[in-house]
Amino acid sequence: ALRGNRLSDAPLTVYPGEVPSRLPGQAFWDSQGFQFEAFRPQVMDVDKPLPHIRLDAALEFLIGDKLR
């Protein structure tokens, strides 16, 4: 899930869904209406390190089986 605040200050959680087993055909791309939300950047404290965003977990999920 992707969580954050919209530019309008409203909180939002997006669940992207499943990755299809194969690429959709041309008709899907022609008729699919995509809507992308704009998120407000997180407030960062200048005296603290950047937060850990768990890219290691994302990589393990995406390509972990290929590295075994």
Coordinates of C-alpha atoms in Angstrom, one line a residue, residues 17-66:
G17 CA -3.7 -4.4 -6.9
E18 CA -2.2 -7.5 -8.6
V19 CA 0.4 -7.6 -11.3
P20 CA -1.0 -9.3 -14.3
S21 CA 0.7 -12.5 -15.5
R22 CA 1.0 -11.1 -19.0
L23 CA 0.9 -7.7 -20.6
P24 CA -2.6 -6.5 -21.5
G25 CA -3.5 -6.1 -25.2
Q26 CA -3.8 -2.8 -27.1
A27 CA -7.5 -2.5 -26.4
F28 CA -6.9 -2.3 -22.6
W29 CA -4.4 0.6 -23.0
D30 CA -6.7 2.5 -25.5
S31 CA -9.7 2.3 -23.1
Q32 CA -8.2 2.4 -19.7
G33 CA -8.4 5.7 -17.9
F34 CA -5.5 6.1 -15.5
Q35 CA -5.8 8.5 -12.6
F36 CA -2.7 9.5 -10.7
E37 CA -2.9 11.3 -7.3
A38 CA -0.4 14.0 -6.4
F39 CA 1.1 13.5 -3.0
R40 CA 2.5 16.2 -0.7
P41 CA 6.2 15.5 0.2
Q42 CA 6.9 14.3 3.7
V43 CA 8.1 16.9 6.2
M44 CA 11.8 16.2 6.8
D45 CA 13.8 17.4 9.8
V46 CA 17.1 18.9 8.5
D47 CA 19.1 17.5 11.5
K48 CA 17.9 13.9 11.1
P49 CA 18.9 11.2 8.6
L50 CA 16.5 10.2 5.8
P51 CA 14.0 7.5 6.9
H52 CA 14.5 3.9 5.8
I53 CA 11.9 3.2 3.1
R54 CA 12.4 -0.6 2.9
L55 CA 13.7 -0.8 -0.7
D56 CA 15.3 -4.1 0.4
A57 CA 11.8 -5.6 1.0
A58 CA 10.5 -4.3 -2.3
L59 CA 13.5 -5.8 -4.2
E60 CA 13.1 -9.1 -2.3
F61 CA 9.4 -9.2 -3.3
L62 CA 10.1 -8.2 -7.0
I63 CA 13.2 -10.2 -7.8
G64 CA 14.1 -12.3 -4.8
D65 CA 13.2 -15.6 -6.5
K66 CA 15.6 -14.8 -9.4

